[in-house]
Structures are given as structure tokens and as C-alpha cells.
Tab-separated table of C-alpha atoms in Angstrom:
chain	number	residue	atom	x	y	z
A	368	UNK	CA	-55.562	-197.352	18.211
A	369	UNK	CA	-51.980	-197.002	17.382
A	370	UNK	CA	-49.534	-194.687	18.922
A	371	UNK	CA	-46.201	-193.347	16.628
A	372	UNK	CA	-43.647	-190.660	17.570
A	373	UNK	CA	-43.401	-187.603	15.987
A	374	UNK	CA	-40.915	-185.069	17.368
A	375	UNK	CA	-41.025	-187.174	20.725
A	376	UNK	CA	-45.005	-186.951	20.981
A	377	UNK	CA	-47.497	-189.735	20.703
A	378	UNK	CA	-50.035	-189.134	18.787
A	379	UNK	CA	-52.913	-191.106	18.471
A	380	UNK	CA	-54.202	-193.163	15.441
A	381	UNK	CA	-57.716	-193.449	15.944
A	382	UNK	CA	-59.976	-196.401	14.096
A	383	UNK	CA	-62.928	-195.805	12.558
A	384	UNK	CA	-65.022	-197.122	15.190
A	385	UNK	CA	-63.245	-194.486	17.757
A	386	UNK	CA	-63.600	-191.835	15.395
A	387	UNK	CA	-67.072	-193.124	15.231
A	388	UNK	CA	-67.206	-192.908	18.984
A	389	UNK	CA	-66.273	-189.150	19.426
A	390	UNK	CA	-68.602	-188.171	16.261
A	391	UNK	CA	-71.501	-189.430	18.998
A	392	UNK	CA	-71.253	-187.071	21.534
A	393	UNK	CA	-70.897	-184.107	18.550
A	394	UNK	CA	-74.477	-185.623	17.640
A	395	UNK	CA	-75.339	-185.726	20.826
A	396	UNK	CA	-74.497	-182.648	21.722
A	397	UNK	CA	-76.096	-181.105	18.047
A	398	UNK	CA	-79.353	-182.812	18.706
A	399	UNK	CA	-79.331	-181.126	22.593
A	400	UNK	CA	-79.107	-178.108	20.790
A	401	UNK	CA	-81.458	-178.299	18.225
A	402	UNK	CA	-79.051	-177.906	15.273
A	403	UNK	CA	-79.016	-181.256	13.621
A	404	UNK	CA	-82.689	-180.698	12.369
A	405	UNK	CA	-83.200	-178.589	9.351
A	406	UNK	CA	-83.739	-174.789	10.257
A	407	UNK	CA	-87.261	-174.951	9.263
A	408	UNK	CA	-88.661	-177.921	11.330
A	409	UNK	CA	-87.734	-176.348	14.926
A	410	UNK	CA	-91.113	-175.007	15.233
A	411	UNK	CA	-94.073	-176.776	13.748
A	412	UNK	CA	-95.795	-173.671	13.213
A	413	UNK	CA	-93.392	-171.704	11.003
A	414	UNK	CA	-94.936	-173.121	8.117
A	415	UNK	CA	-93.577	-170.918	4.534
A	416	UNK	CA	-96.408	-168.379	3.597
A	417	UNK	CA	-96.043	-170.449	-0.125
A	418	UNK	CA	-97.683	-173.732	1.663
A	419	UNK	CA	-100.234	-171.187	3.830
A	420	UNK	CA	-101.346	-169.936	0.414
A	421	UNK	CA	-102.014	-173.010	-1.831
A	422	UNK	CA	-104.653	-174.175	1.376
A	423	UNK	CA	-106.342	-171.106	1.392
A	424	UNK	CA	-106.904	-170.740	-2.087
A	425	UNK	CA	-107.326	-174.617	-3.045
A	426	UNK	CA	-110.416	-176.283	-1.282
A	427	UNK	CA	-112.662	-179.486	-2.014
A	428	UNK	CA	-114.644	-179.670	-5.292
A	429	UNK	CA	-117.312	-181.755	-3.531
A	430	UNK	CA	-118.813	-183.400	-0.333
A	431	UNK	CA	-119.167	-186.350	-1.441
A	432	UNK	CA	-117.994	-189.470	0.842
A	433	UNK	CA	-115.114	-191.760	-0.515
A	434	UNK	CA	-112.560	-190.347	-2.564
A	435	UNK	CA	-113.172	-187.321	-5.121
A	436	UNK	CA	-112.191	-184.112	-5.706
A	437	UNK	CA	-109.381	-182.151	-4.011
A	438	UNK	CA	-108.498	-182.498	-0.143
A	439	UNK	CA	-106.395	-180.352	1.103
A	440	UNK	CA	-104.765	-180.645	4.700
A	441	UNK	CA	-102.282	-178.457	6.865
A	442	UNK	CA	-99.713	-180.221	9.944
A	443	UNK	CA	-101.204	-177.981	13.058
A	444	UNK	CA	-98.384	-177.693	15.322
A	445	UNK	CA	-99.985	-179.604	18.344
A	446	UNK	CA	-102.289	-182.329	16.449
A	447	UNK	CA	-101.818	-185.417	16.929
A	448	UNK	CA	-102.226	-188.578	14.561
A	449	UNK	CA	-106.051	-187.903	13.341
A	450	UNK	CA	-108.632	-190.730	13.052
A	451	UNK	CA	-108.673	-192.710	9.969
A	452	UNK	CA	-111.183	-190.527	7.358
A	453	UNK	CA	-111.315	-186.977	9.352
A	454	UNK	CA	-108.437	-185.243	8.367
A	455	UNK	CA	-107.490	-182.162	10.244
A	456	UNK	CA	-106.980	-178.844	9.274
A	457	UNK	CA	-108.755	-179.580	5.897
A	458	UNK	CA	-110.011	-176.283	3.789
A	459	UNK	CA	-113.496	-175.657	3.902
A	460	UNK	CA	-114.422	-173.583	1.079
A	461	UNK	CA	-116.049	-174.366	-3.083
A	462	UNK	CA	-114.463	-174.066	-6.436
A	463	UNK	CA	-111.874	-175.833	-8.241
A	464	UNK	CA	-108.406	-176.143	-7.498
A	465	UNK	CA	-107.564	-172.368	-8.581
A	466	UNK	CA	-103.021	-172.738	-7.281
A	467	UNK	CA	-102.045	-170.409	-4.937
A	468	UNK	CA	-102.268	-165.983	-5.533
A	469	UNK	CA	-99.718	-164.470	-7.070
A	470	UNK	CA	-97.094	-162.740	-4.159
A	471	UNK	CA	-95.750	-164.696	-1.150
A	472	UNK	CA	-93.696	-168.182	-0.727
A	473	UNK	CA	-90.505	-168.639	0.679
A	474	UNK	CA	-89.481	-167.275	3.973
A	475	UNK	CA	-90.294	-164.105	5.440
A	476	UNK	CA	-88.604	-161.259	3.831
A	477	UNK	CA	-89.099	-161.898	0.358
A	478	UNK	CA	-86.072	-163.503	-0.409
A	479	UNK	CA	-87.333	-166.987	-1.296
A	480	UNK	CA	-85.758	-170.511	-0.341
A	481	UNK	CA	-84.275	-170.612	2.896
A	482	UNK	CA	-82.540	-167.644	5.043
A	483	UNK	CA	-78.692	-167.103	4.330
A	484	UNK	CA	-76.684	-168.778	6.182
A	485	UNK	CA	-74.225	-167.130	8.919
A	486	UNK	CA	-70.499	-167.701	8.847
A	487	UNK	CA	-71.416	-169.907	12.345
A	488	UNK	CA	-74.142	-171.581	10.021
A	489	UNK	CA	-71.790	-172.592	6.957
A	490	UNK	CA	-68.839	-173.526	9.842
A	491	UNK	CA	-71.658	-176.205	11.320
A	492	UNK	CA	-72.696	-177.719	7.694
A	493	UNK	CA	-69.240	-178.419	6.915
A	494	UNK	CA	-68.441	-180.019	10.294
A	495	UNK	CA	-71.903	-182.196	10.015
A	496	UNK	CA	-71.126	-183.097	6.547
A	497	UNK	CA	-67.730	-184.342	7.688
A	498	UNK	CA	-69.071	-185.595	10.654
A	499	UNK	CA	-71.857	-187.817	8.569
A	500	UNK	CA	-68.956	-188.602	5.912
A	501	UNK	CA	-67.657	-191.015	8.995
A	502	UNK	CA	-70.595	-192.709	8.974
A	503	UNK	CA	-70.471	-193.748	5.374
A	504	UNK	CA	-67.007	-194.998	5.712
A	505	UNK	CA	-66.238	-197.859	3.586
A	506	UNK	CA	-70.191	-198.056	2.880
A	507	UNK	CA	-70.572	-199.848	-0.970
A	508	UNK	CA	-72.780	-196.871	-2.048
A	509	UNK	CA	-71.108	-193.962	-0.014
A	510	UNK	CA	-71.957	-190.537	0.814
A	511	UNK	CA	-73.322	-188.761	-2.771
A	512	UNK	CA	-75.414	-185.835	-0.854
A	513	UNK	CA	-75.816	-183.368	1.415
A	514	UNK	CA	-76.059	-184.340	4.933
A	515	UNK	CA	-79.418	-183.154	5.295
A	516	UNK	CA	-81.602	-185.785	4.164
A	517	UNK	CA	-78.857	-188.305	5.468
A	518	UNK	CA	-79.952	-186.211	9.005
A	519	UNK	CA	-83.711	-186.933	8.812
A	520	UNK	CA	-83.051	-190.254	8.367
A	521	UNK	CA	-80.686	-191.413	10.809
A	522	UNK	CA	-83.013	-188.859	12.899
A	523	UNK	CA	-85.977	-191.448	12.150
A	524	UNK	CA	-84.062	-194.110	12.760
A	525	UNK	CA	-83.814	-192.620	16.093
A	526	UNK	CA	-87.012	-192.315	16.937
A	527	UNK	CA	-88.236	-195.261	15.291
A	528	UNK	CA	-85.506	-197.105	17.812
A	529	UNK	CA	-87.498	-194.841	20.890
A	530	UNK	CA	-90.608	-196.460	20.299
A	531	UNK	CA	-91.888	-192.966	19.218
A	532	UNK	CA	-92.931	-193.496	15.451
A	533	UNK	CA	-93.250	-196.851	13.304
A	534	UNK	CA	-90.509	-196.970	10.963
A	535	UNK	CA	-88.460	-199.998	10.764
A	536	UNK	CA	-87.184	-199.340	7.456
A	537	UNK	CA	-85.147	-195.961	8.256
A	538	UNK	CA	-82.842	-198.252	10.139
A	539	UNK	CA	-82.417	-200.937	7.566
A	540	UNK	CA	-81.324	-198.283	5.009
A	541	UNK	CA	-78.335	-197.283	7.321
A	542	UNK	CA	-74.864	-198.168	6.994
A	543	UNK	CA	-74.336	-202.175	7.880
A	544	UNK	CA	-71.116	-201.254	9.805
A	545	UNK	CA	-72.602	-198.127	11.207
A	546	UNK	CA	-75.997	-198.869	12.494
A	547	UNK	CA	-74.885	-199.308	15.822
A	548	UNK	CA	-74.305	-195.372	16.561
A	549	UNK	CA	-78.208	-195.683	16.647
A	550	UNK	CA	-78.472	-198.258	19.497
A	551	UNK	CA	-75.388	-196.495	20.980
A	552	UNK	CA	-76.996	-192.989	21.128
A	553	UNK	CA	-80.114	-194.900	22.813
A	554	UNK	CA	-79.120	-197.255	24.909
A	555	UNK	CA	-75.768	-195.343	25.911
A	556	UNK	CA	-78.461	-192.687	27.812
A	557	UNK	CA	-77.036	-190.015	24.968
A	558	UNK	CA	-80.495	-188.327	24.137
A	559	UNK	CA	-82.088	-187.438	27.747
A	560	UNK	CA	-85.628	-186.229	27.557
A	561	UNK	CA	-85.070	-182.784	26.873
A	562	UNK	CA	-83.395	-184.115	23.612
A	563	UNK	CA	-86.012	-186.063	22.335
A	564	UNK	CA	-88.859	-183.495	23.180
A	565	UNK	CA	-87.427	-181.521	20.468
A	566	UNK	CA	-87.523	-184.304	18.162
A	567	UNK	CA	-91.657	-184.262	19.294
A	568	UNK	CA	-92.832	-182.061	15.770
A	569	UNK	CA	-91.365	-185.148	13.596
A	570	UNK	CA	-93.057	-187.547	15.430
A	571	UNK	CA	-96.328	-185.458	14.779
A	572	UNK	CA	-95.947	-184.740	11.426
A	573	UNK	CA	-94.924	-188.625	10.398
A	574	UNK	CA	-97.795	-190.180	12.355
A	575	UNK	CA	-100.240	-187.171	10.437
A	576	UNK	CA	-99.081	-187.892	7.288
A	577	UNK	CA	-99.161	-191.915	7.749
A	578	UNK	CA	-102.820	-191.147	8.815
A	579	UNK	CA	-103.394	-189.312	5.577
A	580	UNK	CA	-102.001	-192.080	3.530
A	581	UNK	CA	-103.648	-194.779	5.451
A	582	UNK	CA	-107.423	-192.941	5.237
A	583	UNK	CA	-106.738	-192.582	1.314
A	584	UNK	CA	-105.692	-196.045	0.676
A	585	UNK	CA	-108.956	-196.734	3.161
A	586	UNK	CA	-110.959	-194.972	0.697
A	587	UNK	CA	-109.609	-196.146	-2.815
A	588	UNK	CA	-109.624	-199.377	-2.133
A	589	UNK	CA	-112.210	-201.680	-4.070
A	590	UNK	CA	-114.721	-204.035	-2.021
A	591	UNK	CA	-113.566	-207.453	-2.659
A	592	UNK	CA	-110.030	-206.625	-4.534
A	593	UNK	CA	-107.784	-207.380	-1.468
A	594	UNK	CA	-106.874	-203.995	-1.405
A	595	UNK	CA	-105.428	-204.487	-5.163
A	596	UNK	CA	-106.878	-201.339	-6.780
A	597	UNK	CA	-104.481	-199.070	-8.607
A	598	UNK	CA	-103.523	-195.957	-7.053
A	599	UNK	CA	-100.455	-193.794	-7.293
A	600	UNK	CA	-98.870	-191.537	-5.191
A	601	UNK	CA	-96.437	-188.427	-6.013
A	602	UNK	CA	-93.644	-187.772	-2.953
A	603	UNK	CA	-91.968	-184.198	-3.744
A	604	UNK	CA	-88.870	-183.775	-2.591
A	605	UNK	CA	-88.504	-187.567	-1.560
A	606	UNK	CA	-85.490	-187.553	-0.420
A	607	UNK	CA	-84.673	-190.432	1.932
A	608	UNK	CA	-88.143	-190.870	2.588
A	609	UNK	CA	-89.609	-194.401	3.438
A	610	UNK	CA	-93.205	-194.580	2.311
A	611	UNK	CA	-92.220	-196.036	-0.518
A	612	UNK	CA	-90.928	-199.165	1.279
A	613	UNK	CA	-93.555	-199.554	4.060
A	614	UNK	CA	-96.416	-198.968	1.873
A	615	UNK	CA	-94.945	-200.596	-0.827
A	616	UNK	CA	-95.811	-203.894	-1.412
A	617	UNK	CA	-99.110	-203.302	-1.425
A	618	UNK	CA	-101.045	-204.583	-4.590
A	619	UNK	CA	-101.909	-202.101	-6.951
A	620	UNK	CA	-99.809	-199.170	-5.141
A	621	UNK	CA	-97.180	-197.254	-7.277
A	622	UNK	CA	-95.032	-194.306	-5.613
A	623	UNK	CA	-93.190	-191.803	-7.735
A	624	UNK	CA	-90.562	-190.011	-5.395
A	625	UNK	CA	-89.609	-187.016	-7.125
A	626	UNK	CA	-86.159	-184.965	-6.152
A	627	UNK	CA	-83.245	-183.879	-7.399
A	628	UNK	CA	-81.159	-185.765	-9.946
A	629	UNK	CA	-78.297	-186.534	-7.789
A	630	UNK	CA	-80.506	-187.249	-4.541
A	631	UNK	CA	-82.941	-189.224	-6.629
A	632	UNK	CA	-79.985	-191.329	-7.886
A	633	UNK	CA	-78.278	-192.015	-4.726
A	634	UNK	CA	-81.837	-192.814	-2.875
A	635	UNK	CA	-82.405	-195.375	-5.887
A	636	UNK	CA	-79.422	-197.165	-4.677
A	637	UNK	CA	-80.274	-197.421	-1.236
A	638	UNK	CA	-84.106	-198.310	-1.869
A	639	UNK	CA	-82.814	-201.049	-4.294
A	640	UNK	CA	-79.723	-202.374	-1.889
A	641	UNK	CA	-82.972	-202.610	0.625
A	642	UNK	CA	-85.570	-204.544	-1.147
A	643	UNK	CA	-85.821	-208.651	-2.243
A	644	UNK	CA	-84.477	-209.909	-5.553
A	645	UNK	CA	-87.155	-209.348	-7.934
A	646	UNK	CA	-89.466	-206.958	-5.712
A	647	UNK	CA	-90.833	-204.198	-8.012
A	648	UNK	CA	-88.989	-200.706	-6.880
A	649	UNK	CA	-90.620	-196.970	-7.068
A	650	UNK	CA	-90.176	-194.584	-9.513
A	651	UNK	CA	-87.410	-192.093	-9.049
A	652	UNK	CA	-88.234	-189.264	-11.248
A	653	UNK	CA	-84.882	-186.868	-11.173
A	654	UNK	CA	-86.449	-183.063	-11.130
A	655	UNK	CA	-85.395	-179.763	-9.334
A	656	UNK	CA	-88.786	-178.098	-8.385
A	657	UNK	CA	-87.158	-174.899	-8.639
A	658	UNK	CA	-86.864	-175.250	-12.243
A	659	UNK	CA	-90.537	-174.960	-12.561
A	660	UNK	CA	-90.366	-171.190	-12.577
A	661	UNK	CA	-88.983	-171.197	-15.827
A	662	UNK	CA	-91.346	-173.279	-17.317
A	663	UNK	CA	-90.114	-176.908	-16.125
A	664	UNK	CA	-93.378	-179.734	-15.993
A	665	UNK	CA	-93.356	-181.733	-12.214
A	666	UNK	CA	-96.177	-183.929	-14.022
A	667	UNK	CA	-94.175	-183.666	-17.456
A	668	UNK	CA	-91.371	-185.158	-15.978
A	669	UNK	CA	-93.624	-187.859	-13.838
A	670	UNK	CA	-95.056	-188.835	-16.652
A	671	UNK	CA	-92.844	-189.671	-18.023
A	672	UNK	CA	-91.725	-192.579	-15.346
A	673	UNK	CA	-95.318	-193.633	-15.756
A	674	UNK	CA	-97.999	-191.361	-13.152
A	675	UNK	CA	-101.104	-191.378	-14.560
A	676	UNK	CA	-102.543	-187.894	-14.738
A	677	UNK	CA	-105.820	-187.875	-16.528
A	678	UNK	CA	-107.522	-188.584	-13.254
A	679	UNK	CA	-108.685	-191.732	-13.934
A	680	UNK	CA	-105.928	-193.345	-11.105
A	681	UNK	CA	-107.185	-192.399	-7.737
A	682	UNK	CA	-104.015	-190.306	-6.846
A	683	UNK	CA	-102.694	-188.802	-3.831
A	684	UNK	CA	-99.570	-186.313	-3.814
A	685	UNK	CA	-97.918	-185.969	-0.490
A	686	UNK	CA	-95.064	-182.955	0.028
A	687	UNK	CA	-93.349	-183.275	3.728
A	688	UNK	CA	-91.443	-180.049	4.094
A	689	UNK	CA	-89.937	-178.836	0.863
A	690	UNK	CA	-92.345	-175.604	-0.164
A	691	UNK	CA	-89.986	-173.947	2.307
A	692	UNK	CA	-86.793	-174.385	0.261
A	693	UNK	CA	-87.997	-173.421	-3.239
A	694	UNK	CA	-88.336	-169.856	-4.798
A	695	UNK	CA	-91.541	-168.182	-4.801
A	696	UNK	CA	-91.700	-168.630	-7.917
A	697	UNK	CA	-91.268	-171.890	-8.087
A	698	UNK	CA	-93.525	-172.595	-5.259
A	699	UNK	CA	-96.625	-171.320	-7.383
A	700	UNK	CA	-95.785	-173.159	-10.435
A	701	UNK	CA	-95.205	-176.213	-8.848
A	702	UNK	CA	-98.976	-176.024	-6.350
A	703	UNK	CA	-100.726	-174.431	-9.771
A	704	UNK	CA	-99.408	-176.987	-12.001
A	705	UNK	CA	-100.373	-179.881	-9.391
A	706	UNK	CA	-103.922	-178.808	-8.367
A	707	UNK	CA	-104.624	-177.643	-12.762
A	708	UNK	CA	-103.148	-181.035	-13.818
A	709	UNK	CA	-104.179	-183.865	-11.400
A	710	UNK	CA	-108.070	-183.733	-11.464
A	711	UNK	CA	-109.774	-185.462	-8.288
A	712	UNK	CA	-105.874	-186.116	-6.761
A	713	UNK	CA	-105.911	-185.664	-2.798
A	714	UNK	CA	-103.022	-183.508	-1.295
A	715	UNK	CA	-100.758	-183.627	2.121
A	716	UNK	CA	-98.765	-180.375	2.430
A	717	UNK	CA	-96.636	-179.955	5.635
A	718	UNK	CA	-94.081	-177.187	5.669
């Protein structure tokens, strides 16, 4: 740091390492408190009353073994990673994929997308978003979104860094010249257990989902392709969201991560600063779910980056937390449209 005189006072010049430095313990002291994480995910089991709906009303077509018709499963808030090919939580019940009753979704109330904010709410947002603007300092592709994906992934870096869930790649899509707040906040003894106990319903709902994904790329799979079969999946509300990447170079696999136009846009950047020259990226397909209550097509606009949706591509579609944030009206175009349009398609709600 530097020092100058103003008015006969120093006054310090901080770096961007120190300013770094003090943004830790904010972090620290935000994750302590349970406010990093979005307001939804600080209890597993407030899941929106749109995602209860679409998996009471949407069960399997058949009991067959292997893959066909719909599957349907729900994150219980103590379950931990399920066995390979027994899902959880999945619907008993016949009939074809029918979307969700009309009434409900959103939060309780009425309202729709999340609970207004209070003035102490909006204060915190603007100091995180500041406070994450540090961390994207001088970064080539820079900070073009909210801080709240940019929160669940540094959060999975975290935890991937803790030993507590397998993803390497949340790290890798960091900041070069700010990566090391993760090994800082770790190593420096900044997240003591009662910290990373409330970090416990990610953990849970990444290790359910993985076991989702691995059971239906289990089941697709051809004898004697080398796992090369072609099967597609549909990530809503992608966000920063690193399926795409682990699972990725997998022969055969394509992932369409679906999310708004300006999120989709800056996450294409950072997937393709991540992979190898000349590895094949996913498909980024720029829509606002909450358009679909006015007559907007999901699969219209996924389509059109190349899903397959006349069933005939073993498909699964995999939405981690976003029902919560859209209008109820939204919420029951988007499940109807998905579990109408994408016969035989598997599904992995968590909300």
C-alpha cells in the first residue's frame, strides 16, 4: 500500500490483493450468517408449491426397466446421494405427463417469483455485488451478471476445495488472479464448522442430482458403444452450472444450458475460456422462462440450438432451483410445455 497526505492525514491506498483481503472476512462473515446463499436454498425443504405441483400431477407412463417414459424426482431435505437406478422421492402414480393444476407456484402468498426484498435486503445485494466486482478485477471477461450465480459458484468451489462434493471444474472457471481467496478462506481456518454445516443442503442436492444424471446415462447407454449413444440433456436456468464440463466429453452427450440472454452469454465465455482448442462446447440457448406465460416456446427456442424433441433422443431435463424465481404463470407453462413436448424425457426438479 501507499500512504499520501491529505489535510495532514494518511490515508491508505490499498492494492487489489488487500482490498481482496478485507472482502474475505465480509465473506466470511456472510457465509457465518447464512446470507451469501440465495434466500431460497437455506432450508432444503422450502421447496416453491410450483415444483410440489408438477410431481404430484406428472408420474411415470410405465414400469418398464431401462429408460422410458417420464421419471419424476423431488430433493428430500435429508437424503443423501441415492444408489445408482433407485431414485428417491420418485412419483408413484399412472397417466401421461398431464403439467402441473392450474393455481399455485411461486412463493407463499401469491405473489410469484421471489419475496420483496427489505431495504436491509437491497443494502446487502449491492454491497455483495461490489464486493464480488473485486474479484473480477482486471479478469479478461469481467463481471456481466448478478452476483448470484457468481455466489453458487465460488460457493462450489468451496466445497469442492473441502472435500465435500466432486467438482473440480467450479474452481478452474474462477478468476486466474483471484482463485486464491478460495484456498485462503480454507486453509486460513475462515469457514469453522458451523459455517460449512450450512453449506450441507448444496452438498445434498449436487451429489442427488449427479446420481440422477449418472443412473440415466447408466441406462441410455448402448451395450458395446463405449458409452457413445446419443443423448441430450436440457439445464434450465444454467447459470454457472458445471455439468456441462464434467459430463461433457462424453461420446454422444449434448447439453443445452438454457438461461437468460445476458447470463447465457457471459457463461459461454467462461465455458469456452475453460475448455481445449477444438473441444466441442454446449449449447447456450438465451431464454427468460418467465416469458413463457405469454406464449414464449422453452423447446421452441432449444430447438432451435439443435435438442431433439420428437423423443427419439433419450433425453433428460434437469432444473436445480429456478421454479422458485419464476411467475406462476410461467412456472406452469414452462412444466406443461416440458412434460406435453418431450415424450419419454426423464426429469430432475429441485427447488
Amino acid at each position: 500500500s501507499t500512504f499520501n497526505s491529505v489535510c495532514g492525514c494518511h490515508i491508505v491506498t490499498p492494492t487489489p490483493r488487500l482490498l481482496t483481503m478485507m472482502m474475505l472476512g465480509i465473506l466470511a462473515f456472510l457465509l457465518w450468517q447464512g446470507l451469501l446463499l440465495p434466500p431460497h436454498g437455506r432450508g432444503t425443504e422450502a421447496f416453491s408449491p410450483a415444483a410440489r405441483l408438477a410431481c404430484r400431477t406428472a408420474g411415470p407412463r410405465d414400469g418398464a426397466a431401462g429408460y422410458s417414459g417420464t421419471r419424476l424426482f423431488s430433493s428430500p431435505p435429508t437424503r443423501e446421494r441415492p444408489p445408482a437406478g433407485s431414485p428417491p422421492g420418485s412419483v408413484a402414480g399412472g397417466g401421461g405427463p398431464r403439467g402441473p393444476p392450474a393455481g399455485g407456484g411461486g412463493p407463499p402468498g401469491g405473489g410469484g417469483g421471489p419475496p420483496p426484498q427489505t431495504a436491509a435486503q437491497k443494502l446487502l445485494e449491492v454491497v455483495l455485488d461490489a464486493a464480488f466486482g473485486l474479484l473480477y478485477v482486471g479478469d479478461d471477461i469481467g463481471l456481466r451478471d448478478s452476483s448470484k450465480n457468481l455466489r453458487v459458484l465460488w460457493t462450489r468451489a468451496i466445497l469442492n476445495r473441502l472435500g465435500k462434493i466432486d467438482d473440480p471444474v467450479a474452481f478452474q472457471l474462477l478468476p486466474e488472479r483471484t482463485r486464491w481467496v478460495v484456498d485462503a478462506l480454507v486453509d486460513g481456518g475462515l469457514l469453522p464448522d458451523s459455517v460449512v454445516e450450512k453449506l450441507d443442503w448444496i452438498v445434498r442436492r449436487t451429489n442427488f442430482i449427479d446420481g440422477q444424471l449418472d443412473s440415466f446415462l447408466d441406462e441410455t447407454s448402448s451395450d458395446g458403444d463405449d458409452g457413445g449413444s446419443r443423448r441430450q440433456v436440457l439445464v434450465l436456468g444454467s447459470g454457472y452450472d458445471t455439468r456441462c464440463l464434467r459430463y461433457g466429453d462424453r461420446a454422444g452427450l449434448d447439453f443445452f444450458c438454457v438461461d437468460l440472454p445476458a447470463v447465457a452469454e457471459n457463461s459461454r465465455m467462461v465455458v469456452e475460456r475453460y475448455l481445449p482448442p477444438g473441444a466441442r462446447p454446449p449449447a447456450f440457448v438465451p431464454f427468460d422462462l418467465n416469458d413463457a406465460a405469454a406464449g414464449g416456446s422453452l423447446l421452441g427456442a432449444a430447438a432451435g440450438r439443435g435438442l431433439v424433441v420428437d423423443g427419439s433422443v433419450p433425453t433428460m431435463v434437469l432444473c436445480e432451483a429456478v421454479l422458485f424465481y419464476l411467475e406462476p404463470g410461467a412456472a406452469r407453462a414452462v412444466t406443461s410445455e416440458l412434460f406435453s413436448g418431450l415424450p419419454g424425457a426423464r426429469f430432475c426438479l429441485t427447488d
